[in-house]
Short mmCIF file of C-alpha atoms in Angstrom, two decimals:
data_model
loop_
_atom_site.label_atom_id
_atom_site.label_comp_id
_atom_site.label_asym_id
_atom_site.label_seq_id
_atom_site.Cartn_x
_atom_site.Cartn_y
_atom_site.Cartn_z
CA MET A 1 -59.40 -13.59 -2.28
CA SER A 2 -57.88 -15.53 0.60
CA ALA A 3 -54.88 -15.07 2.80
CA THR A 4 -52.87 -17.41 4.91
CA ILE A 5 -52.92 -16.35 8.55
CA THR A 6 -50.10 -17.50 10.78
CA PRO A 7 -51.35 -17.95 14.34
CA VAL A 8 -49.77 -15.76 16.96
CA GLY A 9 -46.86 -17.53 18.60
CA THR A 10 -46.11 -19.70 15.59
CA ALA A 11 -42.42 -19.66 14.73
CA GLN A 12 -41.62 -17.88 11.46
CA PRO A 13 -39.50 -19.78 8.91
CA VAL A 14 -35.94 -18.45 8.79
CA PRO A 15 -33.22 -19.15 6.28
CA SER A 16 -30.97 -21.93 7.42
CA PRO A 17 -27.36 -21.12 8.33
CA VAL A 18 -26.29 -23.36 5.46
CA SER A 19 -28.19 -21.30 2.89
CA ARG A 20 -26.68 -18.10 4.29
CA ARG A 21 -23.22 -19.54 3.97
CA GLN A 22 -23.97 -20.68 0.43
CA ARG A 23 -24.99 -17.14 -0.51
CA LEU A 24 -21.63 -15.87 0.71
CA VAL A 25 -19.55 -18.47 -1.12
CA ARG A 26 -19.43 -16.73 -4.50
CA PRO A 27 -18.79 -13.20 -3.12
CA ALA A 28 -16.00 -14.57 -0.94
CA ALA A 29 -14.58 -16.51 -3.90
CA ALA A 30 -14.69 -13.34 -6.03
CA VAL A 31 -12.57 -11.46 -3.49
CA ILE A 32 -10.14 -14.39 -3.23
CA ALA A 33 -9.84 -14.49 -7.03
CA GLY A 34 -8.91 -10.80 -7.06
CA VAL A 35 -6.35 -11.29 -4.29
CA LEU A 36 -4.78 -14.17 -6.23
CA LEU A 37 -4.38 -11.86 -9.22
CA TYR A 38 -2.65 -9.31 -6.98
CA LEU A 39 -0.35 -11.93 -5.47
CA SER A 40 0.76 -12.97 -8.98
CA PHE A 41 2.38 -9.53 -9.47
CA PRO A 42 5.94 -8.53 -8.47
CA PRO A 43 7.82 -8.34 -6.22
CA ARG A 44 6.51 -11.87 -5.57
CA PRO A 45 7.71 -14.54 -8.06
CA LEU A 46 4.25 -16.15 -7.97
CA TRP A 47 3.12 -15.41 -11.54
CA TRP A 48 1.36 -18.79 -11.75
CA LEU A 49 -1.23 -17.72 -9.16
CA VAL A 50 -2.93 -15.84 -11.98
CA LEU A 51 -4.17 -19.20 -13.36
CA PRO A 52 -6.12 -20.38 -10.28
CA GLY A 53 -7.20 -16.75 -9.88
CA PHE A 54 -8.94 -16.72 -13.25
CA ALA A 55 -10.15 -20.30 -12.86
CA LEU A 56 -11.87 -19.23 -9.64
CA LEU A 57 -13.20 -16.05 -11.24
CA GLY A 58 -14.60 -18.13 -14.10
CA TRP A 59 -16.47 -20.34 -11.63
CA VAL A 60 -17.79 -17.26 -9.81
CA LEU A 61 -19.14 -15.64 -12.99
CA HIS A 62 -20.23 -18.66 -15.03
CA GLY A 63 -23.95 -18.61 -15.72
CA ARG A 64 -24.58 -15.56 -13.50
CA ARG A 65 -27.05 -12.87 -14.40
CA LEU A 66 -25.64 -9.54 -15.54
CA ARG A 67 -26.30 -7.69 -12.29
CA ALA A 68 -24.69 -10.48 -10.28
CA GLY A 69 -21.74 -10.51 -12.70
CA PHE A 70 -21.22 -6.79 -12.11
CA GLY A 71 -21.38 -7.11 -8.32
CA LEU A 72 -19.12 -10.13 -8.17
CA GLY A 73 -16.73 -8.46 -10.62
CA LEU A 74 -16.59 -5.37 -8.41
CA LEU A 75 -15.58 -7.54 -5.44
CA ALA A 76 -12.91 -9.26 -7.53
CA GLY A 77 -11.71 -5.89 -8.82
CA LEU A 78 -11.39 -4.49 -5.31
CA GLY A 79 -9.57 -7.62 -4.15
CA PHE A 80 -7.12 -7.04 -7.02
CA MET A 81 -6.74 -3.27 -7.21
CA LEU A 82 -6.85 -2.21 -3.56
CA PRO A 83 -3.59 -3.97 -2.63
CA LEU A 84 -2.00 -3.55 -6.08
CA LEU A 85 -2.36 0.25 -6.03
CA HIS A 86 -1.70 0.79 -2.34
CA TRP A 87 1.46 2.72 -3.25
CA THR A 88 -0.62 5.56 -4.73
CA GLY A 89 -1.51 6.63 -1.18
CA GLU A 90 2.05 6.42 0.11
CA ASP A 91 2.38 10.17 0.71
CA VAL A 92 -1.05 11.64 -0.04
CA GLY A 93 -3.18 9.51 2.27
CA PRO A 94 -5.80 6.85 1.66
CA VAL A 95 -8.47 8.87 -0.17
CA PRO A 96 -6.75 9.13 -3.60
CA TRP A 97 -5.68 5.48 -3.33
CA LEU A 98 -9.22 4.32 -2.53
CA ALA A 99 -10.70 6.49 -5.28
CA LEU A 100 -8.31 5.19 -7.95
CA ALA A 101 -8.60 1.55 -6.86
CA THR A 102 -12.40 1.79 -6.84
CA ALA A 103 -12.46 3.40 -10.28
CA GLU A 104 -10.26 0.64 -11.70
CA ALA A 105 -12.38 -2.00 -9.93
CA LEU A 106 -15.48 -0.55 -11.59
CA PHE A 107 -13.86 -1.10 -15.00
CA ILE A 108 -13.21 -4.71 -14.02
CA ALA A 109 -16.80 -5.02 -12.80
CA VAL A 110 -18.11 -3.97 -16.22
CA GLY A 111 -15.76 -6.47 -17.84
CA CYS A 112 -17.00 -9.22 -15.53
CA LEU A 113 -20.58 -8.33 -16.44
CA GLY A 114 -19.58 -9.04 -20.04
CA ILE A 115 -17.86 -12.28 -19.02
CA ALA A 116 -21.00 -13.42 -17.23
CA ALA A 117 -22.99 -12.62 -20.40
CA VAL A 118 -20.77 -14.73 -22.70
CA SER A 119 -20.31 -17.55 -20.18
CA ARG A 120 -23.38 -19.37 -21.59
CA LEU A 121 -21.90 -19.52 -25.09
CA THR A 122 -20.17 -22.58 -26.52
CA CYS A 123 -16.41 -22.41 -25.85
CA TRP A 124 -17.06 -19.62 -23.36
CA PRO A 125 -13.40 -19.32 -22.15
CA LEU A 126 -12.44 -17.92 -25.57
CA TRP A 127 -15.18 -15.28 -25.52
CA ALA A 128 -14.56 -14.47 -21.85
CA ALA A 129 -10.81 -13.99 -22.32
CA ALA A 130 -11.50 -11.70 -25.28
CA VAL A 131 -13.90 -9.64 -23.13
CA TRP A 132 -11.13 -9.26 -20.53
CA ALA A 133 -8.81 -8.07 -23.33
CA LEU A 134 -11.48 -5.56 -24.39
CA ASP A 135 -11.76 -4.36 -20.80
CA GLU A 136 -7.98 -3.84 -20.56
CA ALA A 137 -7.98 -1.98 -23.89
CA VAL A 138 -10.65 0.44 -22.68
CA ARG A 139 -9.02 0.89 -19.27
CA ALA A 140 -5.72 1.76 -20.97
CA ARG A 141 -7.36 4.65 -22.85
CA VAL A 142 -10.08 6.27 -20.73
CA PRO A 143 -10.51 8.44 -18.79
CA PHE A 144 -7.72 11.05 -18.95
CA GLY A 145 -5.67 8.99 -21.39
CA GLY A 146 -6.16 5.74 -19.47
CA PHE A 147 -4.38 3.87 -16.69
CA PRO A 148 -2.98 0.51 -17.89
CA TRP A 149 -1.50 -0.40 -14.49
CA GLY A 150 -2.61 -3.88 -13.50
CA LYS A 151 -2.66 -5.24 -17.04
CA ILE A 152 -2.28 -9.01 -16.57
CA ALA A 153 0.70 -9.11 -18.94
CA PHE A 154 2.72 -6.94 -16.55
CA GLY A 155 2.66 -9.67 -13.90
CA GLN A 156 4.18 -12.24 -16.27
CA ALA A 157 7.84 -11.17 -16.46
CA ASP A 158 8.94 -14.55 -15.05
CA SER A 159 6.19 -16.57 -16.70
CA VAL A 160 6.38 -19.40 -19.22
CA PHE A 161 3.90 -17.32 -21.26
CA LEU A 162 6.30 -14.36 -21.63
CA PRO A 163 7.49 -15.23 -25.21
CA LEU A 164 3.96 -14.45 -26.43
CA ALA A 165 4.76 -10.77 -25.81
CA ALA A 166 7.13 -10.91 -28.79
CA LEU A 167 4.41 -12.48 -30.94
CA GLY A 168 1.43 -10.23 -30.20
CA GLY A 169 2.43 -7.74 -27.53
CA THR A 170 0.91 -7.31 -24.10
CA PRO A 171 -2.69 -7.76 -25.36
CA LEU A 172 -1.94 -11.27 -26.64
CA LEU A 173 0.05 -12.13 -23.50
CA SER A 174 -2.83 -11.06 -21.25
CA PHE A 175 -5.38 -12.87 -23.41
CA ALA A 176 -3.43 -16.15 -23.41
CA VAL A 177 -3.00 -16.16 -19.63
CA VAL A 178 -6.67 -15.37 -19.01
CA LEU A 179 -7.77 -17.97 -21.58
CA CYS A 180 -5.68 -20.63 -19.85
CA GLY A 181 -7.19 -19.74 -16.46
CA PHE A 182 -10.74 -19.87 -17.75
CA GLY A 183 -9.88 -23.06 -19.62
CA LEU A 184 -8.85 -24.69 -16.34
CA CYS A 185 -12.25 -23.72 -14.95
CA GLU A 186 -14.02 -25.33 -17.90
CA ALA A 187 -11.90 -28.46 -17.52
CA VAL A 188 -13.08 -28.75 -13.90
CA PHE A 189 -16.68 -28.27 -15.05
CA ARG A 190 -16.27 -31.15 -17.53
CA LEU A 191 -14.70 -33.39 -14.92
CA ARG A 192 -17.57 -32.76 -12.50
CA ALA A 193 -20.11 -33.42 -15.27
CA TYR A 194 -18.38 -36.71 -16.06
CA ARG A 195 -18.61 -37.78 -12.43
CA ARG A 196 -22.35 -37.04 -12.46
CA THR A 197 -23.25 -38.51 -15.83
CA GLY A 198 -20.41 -40.87 -16.72
CA THR A 199 -20.18 -39.36 -20.22
CA LEU A 200 -17.59 -37.09 -21.84
CA PRO A 201 -18.83 -35.14 -24.90
CA ARG A 202 -15.85 -35.19 -27.24
CA GLY A 203 -16.37 -31.73 -28.69
CA ALA A 204 -16.70 -30.04 -25.31
CA VAL A 205 -13.71 -31.88 -23.90
CA ALA A 206 -11.58 -31.00 -26.92
CA ALA A 207 -12.55 -27.34 -26.60
CA ALA A 208 -11.70 -27.30 -22.88
CA ALA A 209 -8.35 -28.96 -23.53
CA ALA A 210 -7.55 -26.53 -26.33
CA THR A 211 -8.17 -23.46 -24.17
CA VAL A 212 -5.62 -24.75 -21.67
CA LEU A 213 -3.04 -26.26 -23.99
CA LEU A 214 -2.97 -23.80 -26.90
CA PRO A 215 -1.70 -20.82 -24.86
CA VAL A 216 1.08 -22.98 -23.41
CA ALA A 217 1.95 -24.46 -26.82
CA GLY A 218 1.90 -20.97 -28.34
CA ALA A 219 4.33 -19.72 -25.72
CA PHE A 220 6.78 -22.52 -26.45
CA ALA A 221 6.37 -21.98 -30.20
CA ALA A 222 7.23 -18.28 -29.71
CA LEU A 223 10.48 -19.06 -27.86
CA PRO A 224 12.66 -18.55 -30.99
CA LEU A 225 11.48 -14.92 -31.03
CA VAL A 226 13.23 -14.33 -27.69
CA ASP A 227 16.83 -13.52 -28.60
CA ASP A 228 19.46 -11.51 -26.72
CA SER A 229 22.20 -11.73 -29.34
CA ALA A 230 23.86 -8.54 -30.59
CA GLU A 231 22.73 -7.75 -34.14
CA ASP A 232 24.36 -4.30 -34.28
CA GLY A 233 27.28 -4.79 -31.93
CA THR A 234 27.20 -3.67 -28.33
CA ALA A 235 27.26 -0.46 -26.32
CA THR A 236 28.58 0.14 -22.82
CA VAL A 237 25.98 2.12 -20.91
CA ALA A 238 26.01 3.64 -17.43
CA ALA A 239 22.82 4.23 -15.43
CA ILE A 240 23.22 6.74 -12.58
CA GLN A 241 21.12 6.53 -9.42
CA GLY A 242 21.98 9.58 -7.35
CA ASN A 243 19.36 9.01 -4.64
CA VAL A 244 17.22 11.62 -2.86
CA PRO A 245 17.81 13.14 0.60
CA ARG A 246 14.40 12.19 2.00
CA LEU A 247 11.43 10.10 0.89
CA GLY A 248 8.08 11.35 -0.29
CA LEU A 249 6.60 14.32 -2.11
CA ASP A 250 9.01 16.49 -0.16
CA PHE A 251 11.83 15.55 -2.50
CA ASN A 252 10.64 18.22 -4.97
CA SER A 253 11.61 20.90 -2.45
CA GLN A 254 15.13 19.47 -2.36
CA ARG A 255 15.83 20.00 -6.02
CA ARG A 256 19.40 21.18 -5.67
CA ALA A 257 20.28 18.26 -3.36
CA VAL A 258 18.95 15.73 -5.89
CA LEU A 259 20.95 17.36 -8.69
CA ASP A 260 24.07 17.42 -6.51
CA ASN A 261 23.65 13.69 -5.80
CA HIS A 262 23.58 12.80 -9.49
CA VAL A 263 26.49 15.09 -10.30
CA ARG A 264 28.51 13.60 -7.43
CA ARG A 265 27.81 9.97 -8.47
CA THR A 266 28.69 10.73 -12.11
CA GLU A 267 31.96 12.36 -11.12
CA GLN A 268 32.73 9.38 -8.88
CA LEU A 269 32.10 7.09 -11.86
CA ALA A 270 34.53 9.22 -13.93
CA ARG A 271 37.21 8.69 -11.29
CA GLU A 272 36.52 4.94 -11.23
CA VAL A 273 36.89 4.82 -15.02
CA LYS A 274 40.27 6.60 -14.86
CA GLN A 275 41.40 4.17 -12.16
CA GLY A 276 40.44 1.25 -14.39
CA LYS A 277 37.86 -0.07 -11.94
CA VAL A 278 35.01 0.04 -14.44
CA ALA A 279 34.75 0.26 -18.22
CA GLN A 280 34.42 3.61 -19.97
CA PRO A 281 30.75 3.96 -20.91
CA ASP A 282 29.73 5.05 -24.40
CA PHE A 283 26.95 7.14 -22.89
CA VAL A 284 25.34 7.82 -19.51
CA LEU A 285 21.68 7.88 -18.49
CA TRP A 286 20.37 9.96 -15.59
CA PRO A 287 16.81 9.44 -14.26
CA GLU A 288 13.67 11.48 -14.72
CA ASN A 289 13.72 14.57 -12.44
CA SER A 290 17.45 14.21 -11.74
CA SER A 291 17.52 17.98 -12.21
CA ASP A 292 14.32 19.67 -11.15
CA LEU A 293 16.21 22.94 -11.60
CA ASP A 294 15.74 24.09 -15.19
CA PRO A 295 19.28 24.17 -16.62
CA TYR A 296 18.15 26.61 -19.33
CA ARG A 297 17.15 29.14 -16.66
CA ASN A 298 19.40 28.25 -13.74
CA ALA A 299 23.05 29.03 -14.38
CA ASP A 300 24.46 27.07 -11.45
CA ALA A 301 22.48 23.94 -12.46
CA ARG A 302 23.82 24.26 -15.99
CA ILE A 303 27.41 24.59 -14.75
CA LEU A 304 27.09 21.56 -12.46
CA ILE A 305 25.63 19.37 -15.22
CA ASP A 306 28.21 20.56 -17.73
CA GLU A 307 31.10 19.78 -15.36
CA ALA A 308 29.76 16.27 -14.64
CA VAL A 309 29.31 15.52 -18.35
CA LYS A 310 32.81 16.81 -19.15
CA ALA A 311 34.22 14.65 -16.35
CA ILE A 312 32.71 11.44 -17.72
CA GLY A 313 33.44 12.59 -21.30
CA VAL A 314 30.46 11.02 -23.11
CA PRO A 315 26.90 12.04 -24.08
CA THR A 316 24.62 12.03 -21.06
CA VAL A 317 20.82 12.09 -20.86
CA ILE A 318 19.57 14.45 -18.14
CA GLY A 319 16.03 14.35 -16.74
CA ALA A 320 14.92 17.92 -16.08
CA VAL A 321 11.86 20.02 -15.35
CA VAL A 322 11.83 22.77 -17.98
CA GLU A 323 9.96 26.02 -17.28
CA PRO A 324 9.04 27.90 -20.47
CA ASP A 325 8.28 31.61 -20.29
CA SER A 326 4.61 30.80 -20.78
CA GLY A 327 2.42 27.75 -20.89
CA ASN A 328 2.89 24.43 -19.20
CA LEU A 329 5.98 22.92 -17.61
CA ARG A 330 7.79 20.16 -19.51
CA ASN A 331 9.08 16.87 -18.15
CA THR A 332 12.10 16.79 -20.43
CA LEU A 333 14.99 14.47 -21.19
CA ILE A 334 17.99 16.44 -22.48
CA GLN A 335 20.87 15.02 -24.47
CA TRP A 336 23.93 16.78 -23.06
CA ASN A 337 27.18 16.35 -24.97
CA PRO A 338 30.60 17.17 -23.46
CA GLY A 339 31.86 20.54 -24.70
CA LYS A 340 28.57 21.28 -26.49
CA GLY A 341 25.90 21.24 -23.80
CA PRO A 342 22.24 20.50 -24.67
CA VAL A 343 21.85 19.20 -28.23
CA ASP A 344 18.47 17.43 -28.25
CA THR A 345 15.35 17.07 -26.09
CA TYR A 346 12.41 14.75 -25.57
CA ASP A 347 9.26 15.90 -23.74
CA LYS A 348 7.25 13.21 -21.96
CA ARG A 349 4.12 12.50 -24.01
CA HIS A 350 1.96 10.49 -21.59
CA ILE A 351 1.81 12.72 -18.54
CA GLN A 352 0.26 11.53 -15.32
CA PRO A 353 -3.22 12.83 -14.38
CA PHE A 354 -3.53 14.02 -10.78
CA GLY A 355 0.28 13.97 -10.55
CA GLU A 356 1.69 16.09 -13.38
CA TYR A 357 -1.56 17.79 -14.25
CA MET A 358 -4.83 18.11 -12.37
CA PRO A 359 -8.09 17.39 -14.22
CA MET A 360 -11.27 18.42 -12.42
CA ARG A 361 -9.22 20.33 -9.84
CA SER A 362 -12.20 21.73 -7.90
CA ILE A 363 -13.75 18.27 -7.54
CA ALA A 364 -10.44 16.61 -6.69
CA ARG A 365 -9.85 19.20 -3.95
CA VAL A 366 -12.90 17.88 -2.11
CA PHE A 367 -11.12 14.56 -1.65
CA SER A 368 -7.58 15.81 -0.99
CA SER A 369 -5.93 19.20 -0.46
CA ASP A 370 -2.76 17.76 -1.99
CA VAL A 371 -4.11 18.67 -5.43
CA ASP A 372 -2.81 22.18 -4.80
CA ARG A 373 0.76 20.86 -4.78
CA VAL A 374 0.33 20.85 -8.57
CA GLN A 375 0.22 24.61 -9.11
CA ARG A 376 1.72 24.85 -12.59
CA GLU A 377 0.76 21.87 -14.66
CA PHE A 378 2.87 19.87 -17.09
CA GLY A 379 2.00 19.66 -20.76
CA PRO A 380 2.55 16.64 -23.04
CA GLY A 381 5.20 16.49 -25.73
CA LYS A 382 4.43 15.64 -29.32
CA LYS A 383 7.45 13.95 -30.90
CA VAL A 384 8.83 10.45 -30.41
CA GLY A 385 12.06 10.42 -28.43
CA VAL A 386 15.10 8.78 -30.05
CA PHE A 387 18.58 10.15 -29.29
CA ASP A 388 21.77 9.39 -31.20
CA LEU A 389 24.16 8.74 -28.31
CA ALA A 390 27.69 8.11 -29.61
CA GLY A 391 26.30 6.24 -32.62
CA THR A 392 23.64 4.27 -30.72
CA SER A 393 19.98 5.06 -31.35
CA VAL A 394 18.34 5.09 -27.92
CA GLY A 395 14.54 5.13 -27.62
CA LEU A 396 13.27 7.18 -24.66
CA VAL A 397 10.29 6.22 -22.50
CA THR A 398 9.83 8.35 -19.39
CA CYS A 399 8.64 6.47 -16.28
CA TYR A 400 4.80 6.28 -16.45
CA GLU A 401 4.98 5.90 -20.24
CA ALA A 402 6.32 2.35 -19.88
CA ALA A 403 2.75 1.23 -19.16
CA PHE A 404 1.52 2.41 -22.60
CA ASP A 405 1.98 0.11 -25.58
CA ASP A 406 2.23 2.87 -28.17
CA ALA A 407 4.77 4.96 -26.25
CA VAL A 408 7.27 2.11 -26.16
CA ARG A 409 6.57 0.71 -29.63
CA ASP A 410 7.05 4.13 -31.28
CA THR A 411 10.64 4.40 -30.06
CA VAL A 412 11.50 1.07 -31.69
CA THR A 413 9.73 1.73 -35.00
CA HIS A 414 11.60 5.06 -35.12
CA GLY A 415 14.93 3.26 -35.01
CA GLY A 416 15.68 2.69 -31.33
CA GLN A 417 18.32 -0.05 -30.88
CA LEU A 418 17.98 0.14 -27.11
CA ILE A 419 15.24 1.45 -24.84
CA ALA A 420 15.90 3.76 -21.87
CA VAL A 421 13.22 4.23 -19.18
CA PRO A 422 14.41 7.11 -16.94
CA SER A 423 12.12 7.12 -13.90
CA ASN A 424 11.48 8.77 -10.56
CA ASN A 425 9.78 6.62 -7.93
CA ALA A 426 10.93 8.55 -4.84
CA THR A 427 7.38 9.78 -4.19
CA PHE A 428 6.27 6.21 -3.55
CA GLY A 429 8.88 5.32 -0.95
CA ARG A 430 9.75 1.66 -0.50
CA SER A 431 6.44 0.42 -1.87
CA GLU A 432 5.89 -2.26 -4.50
CA MET A 433 5.49 0.35 -7.20
CA THR A 434 9.12 0.28 -8.36
CA TYR A 435 9.05 -3.52 -8.73
CA GLN A 436 5.78 -3.41 -10.66
CA GLN A 437 7.29 -0.85 -13.02
CA LEU A 438 10.51 -2.85 -13.39
CA ALA A 439 8.42 -5.86 -14.45
CA MET A 440 6.80 -3.72 -17.17
CA SER A 441 10.25 -2.91 -18.56
CA ARG A 442 11.16 -6.61 -18.55
CA VAL A 443 8.02 -7.43 -20.55
CA ARG A 444 8.80 -4.56 -22.97
CA ALA A 445 12.31 -5.94 -23.49
CA VAL A 446 10.88 -9.24 -24.77
CA GLU A 447 8.00 -7.59 -26.62
CA HIS A 448 10.37 -5.53 -28.79
CA SER A 449 13.58 -7.60 -28.47
CA ARG A 450 15.58 -4.69 -27.08
CA SER A 451 17.89 -4.18 -24.13
CA VAL A 452 16.19 -1.89 -21.62
CA VAL A 453 18.08 0.34 -19.18
CA VAL A 454 16.14 1.82 -16.26
CA PRO A 455 17.86 4.65 -14.33
CA VAL A 456 15.79 5.69 -11.29
CA THR A 457 16.43 8.53 -8.82
CA SER A 458 16.03 6.32 -5.76
CA GLY A 459 15.79 2.77 -7.19
CA VAL A 460 15.32 0.19 -8.37
CA SER A 461 17.61 0.95 -11.33
CA ALA A 462 18.33 -1.98 -13.64
CA VAL A 463 19.89 -3.26 -16.85
CA ILE A 464 17.69 -5.74 -18.73
CA ARG A 465 18.62 -7.97 -21.66
CA PRO A 466 16.32 -8.42 -24.69
CA ASP A 467 15.21 -11.77 -23.23
CA GLY A 468 13.82 -10.00 -20.14
CA LYS A 469 16.58 -11.06 -17.74
CA VAL A 470 17.85 -8.49 -15.24
CA VAL A 471 21.66 -8.56 -15.28
CA GLN A 472 22.27 -5.63 -12.91
CA GLN A 473 20.01 -4.11 -10.30
CA SER A 474 20.50 -1.47 -7.60
CA GLU A 475 19.22 -1.27 -4.05
CA GLN A 476 16.56 1.27 -3.18
CA PHE A 477 17.62 4.64 -1.75
CA THR A 478 21.31 3.96 -2.31
CA PRO A 479 23.57 5.90 -4.70
CA ALA A 480 24.69 3.61 -7.52
CA ALA A 481 26.16 3.50 -11.02
CA LEU A 482 25.32 0.46 -13.11
CA VAL A 483 27.77 -0.06 -15.99
CA ASP A 484 27.19 -2.85 -18.47
CA GLU A 485 27.83 -3.83 -22.07
CA VAL A 486 24.45 -4.42 -23.70
CA PRO A 487 23.54 -5.97 -27.06
CA LEU A 488 22.08 -3.66 -29.68
CA ARG A 489 19.34 -4.91 -32.01
CA SER A 490 17.45 -3.50 -34.99
CA SER A 491 15.17 -6.35 -36.15
CA LEU A 492 11.47 -6.02 -35.37
CA THR A 493 9.42 -8.66 -33.60
CA PRO A 494 5.97 -9.60 -34.96
CA ALA A 495 4.50 -7.66 -32.01
CA THR A 496 6.37 -4.51 -33.04
CA ARG A 497 5.45 -4.92 -36.71
CA MET A 498 1.75 -5.56 -36.10
CA GLY A 499 1.33 -2.83 -33.51
CA PRO A 500 -2.28 -2.58 -32.30
CA LEU A 501 -3.57 -5.26 -34.72
CA PRO A 502 -3.62 -8.20 -32.21
CA GLU A 503 -5.50 -6.08 -29.70
CA GLY A 504 -7.95 -5.01 -32.41
CA VAL A 505 -8.64 -8.64 -33.35
CA LEU A 506 -9.29 -9.55 -29.70
CA VAL A 507 -11.63 -6.59 -29.33
CA LEU A 508 -13.57 -7.71 -32.41
CA ILE A 509 -13.89 -11.25 -30.97
CA ALA A 510 -15.22 -9.79 -27.72
CA VAL A 511 -17.70 -7.57 -29.53
CA ALA A 512 -18.83 -10.53 -31.65
CA GLY A 513 -19.44 -12.62 -28.53
CA LEU A 514 -21.38 -9.85 -26.80
CA GLY A 515 -23.33 -9.25 -30.00
CA LEU A 516 -24.23 -12.94 -30.19
CA VAL A 517 -25.52 -12.82 -26.60
CA ALA A 518 -27.60 -9.73 -27.39
CA LEU A 519 -29.02 -11.38 -30.52
CA ARG A 520 -30.03 -14.49 -28.60
CA ALA A 521 -31.67 -12.35 -25.92
CA ALA A 522 -33.61 -10.43 -28.57
CA ARG A 523 -34.82 -13.66 -30.20
CA ALA A 524 -35.84 -15.08 -26.85
CA GLY A 525 -37.78 -11.88 -26.12
CA ARG A 526 -39.64 -12.11 -29.42
CA GLY A 527 -40.41 -15.77 -28.73
CA ARG A 528 -42.11 -14.90 -25.45
CA ARG A 529 -44.47 -12.38 -27.02
CA PRO A 530 -48.12 -13.58 -27.33
#
């Protein structure tokens, strides 16, 4: 046995600065890719940045080993989720924000591991985009019911790809955008190969072109599905934004003031109607938590609401916190008719973990004492919410629920001619959260071909046409009443009819691609055995 002995004083070889820089190129590119994804989301009108974002991510992950794919994916996920979810720490500090963003980034890291695995397959952009769709599907369901925030489709409210939402819902919209981004990456790979070799394999070039052009062609082909005409006449709706006295979590301790604000703005609207300044609405929508005083228990809250509803003279939807004698609280929307009082209710079905209920309370307390603000937890409702408001069937989706495909689709399949999304974003101040949520409602409008009305306690409230266009919008933290005549529709888009089927097909494609990779690895392992 021999050994090489380096004489004392001989300089040791060191990695060159160039090689160090080269090792940092892909990690840096992964972070930049994630930041580009973030920048494509509202309130910025830069939806197209998602394409170079995924093209760059495709280059970062292509041909990488699984461990490298996970690490690079984690960097991309942090570059995306840390700024996107910054609003979650608006009033509870950085620890919950960092924990949530890191958890979501870990999901993306696992997805990127899968993308790296399928990147060696023929027509890899197709497999890779399907793996991203699989990752979004899992993230929307686990843990604690899932957290779909950051789904690529929700950044595409102004995009040329938006009509695809009516064809196959948010899963197809996300898939098409990601496929186009990865297809651009493959097109660059083919161009570079041509410069090296001077040859262009026809099959590979055709596949690269198809992954870029088919999503765009599909979006233009789906344009006839985007229709804002009135199939069932129109309804004049009023959305009340009463505002809150102060920003932050503190607003819950000002429950009477918030109720007073919404009563006052509704009564002002009634005076404006009598003066002929605005049209008489057919019904009125208040936001989520517009009355945190339970009107079934609190007599003065009931009187105030009843007087406001009598003043405006039409059915009004009230967002209230209901306190049963036993069991969990309920985040409830109440249909309040003039002269009759409460006639129907809808309890929020998708309640927010760590906000409306506290899973793993003892563990969460280690990270933030704010968990103890949630002393009596909310419980989920069971039935789909559709109110008959003066002859109009209105589907009800409470705030956080707008992120969940099934919660919105159910209201339409149960007869909703219009969708209402009563929300409360006061906890998150003037952050980007309200604009991200508004974009979700715009995508839902196109997905189900319904007008969407969004009343919010502190803004941004909005009226959205079935083609996704915002026709009225309030300022933040300003009392407002939006009154508009909206088209009513009853036909179902292909996305509404098919429900989860498009997502299921994409998941099967992803599983097939990952299975093919595993099969090849197993065959290669058997081939290496002596």
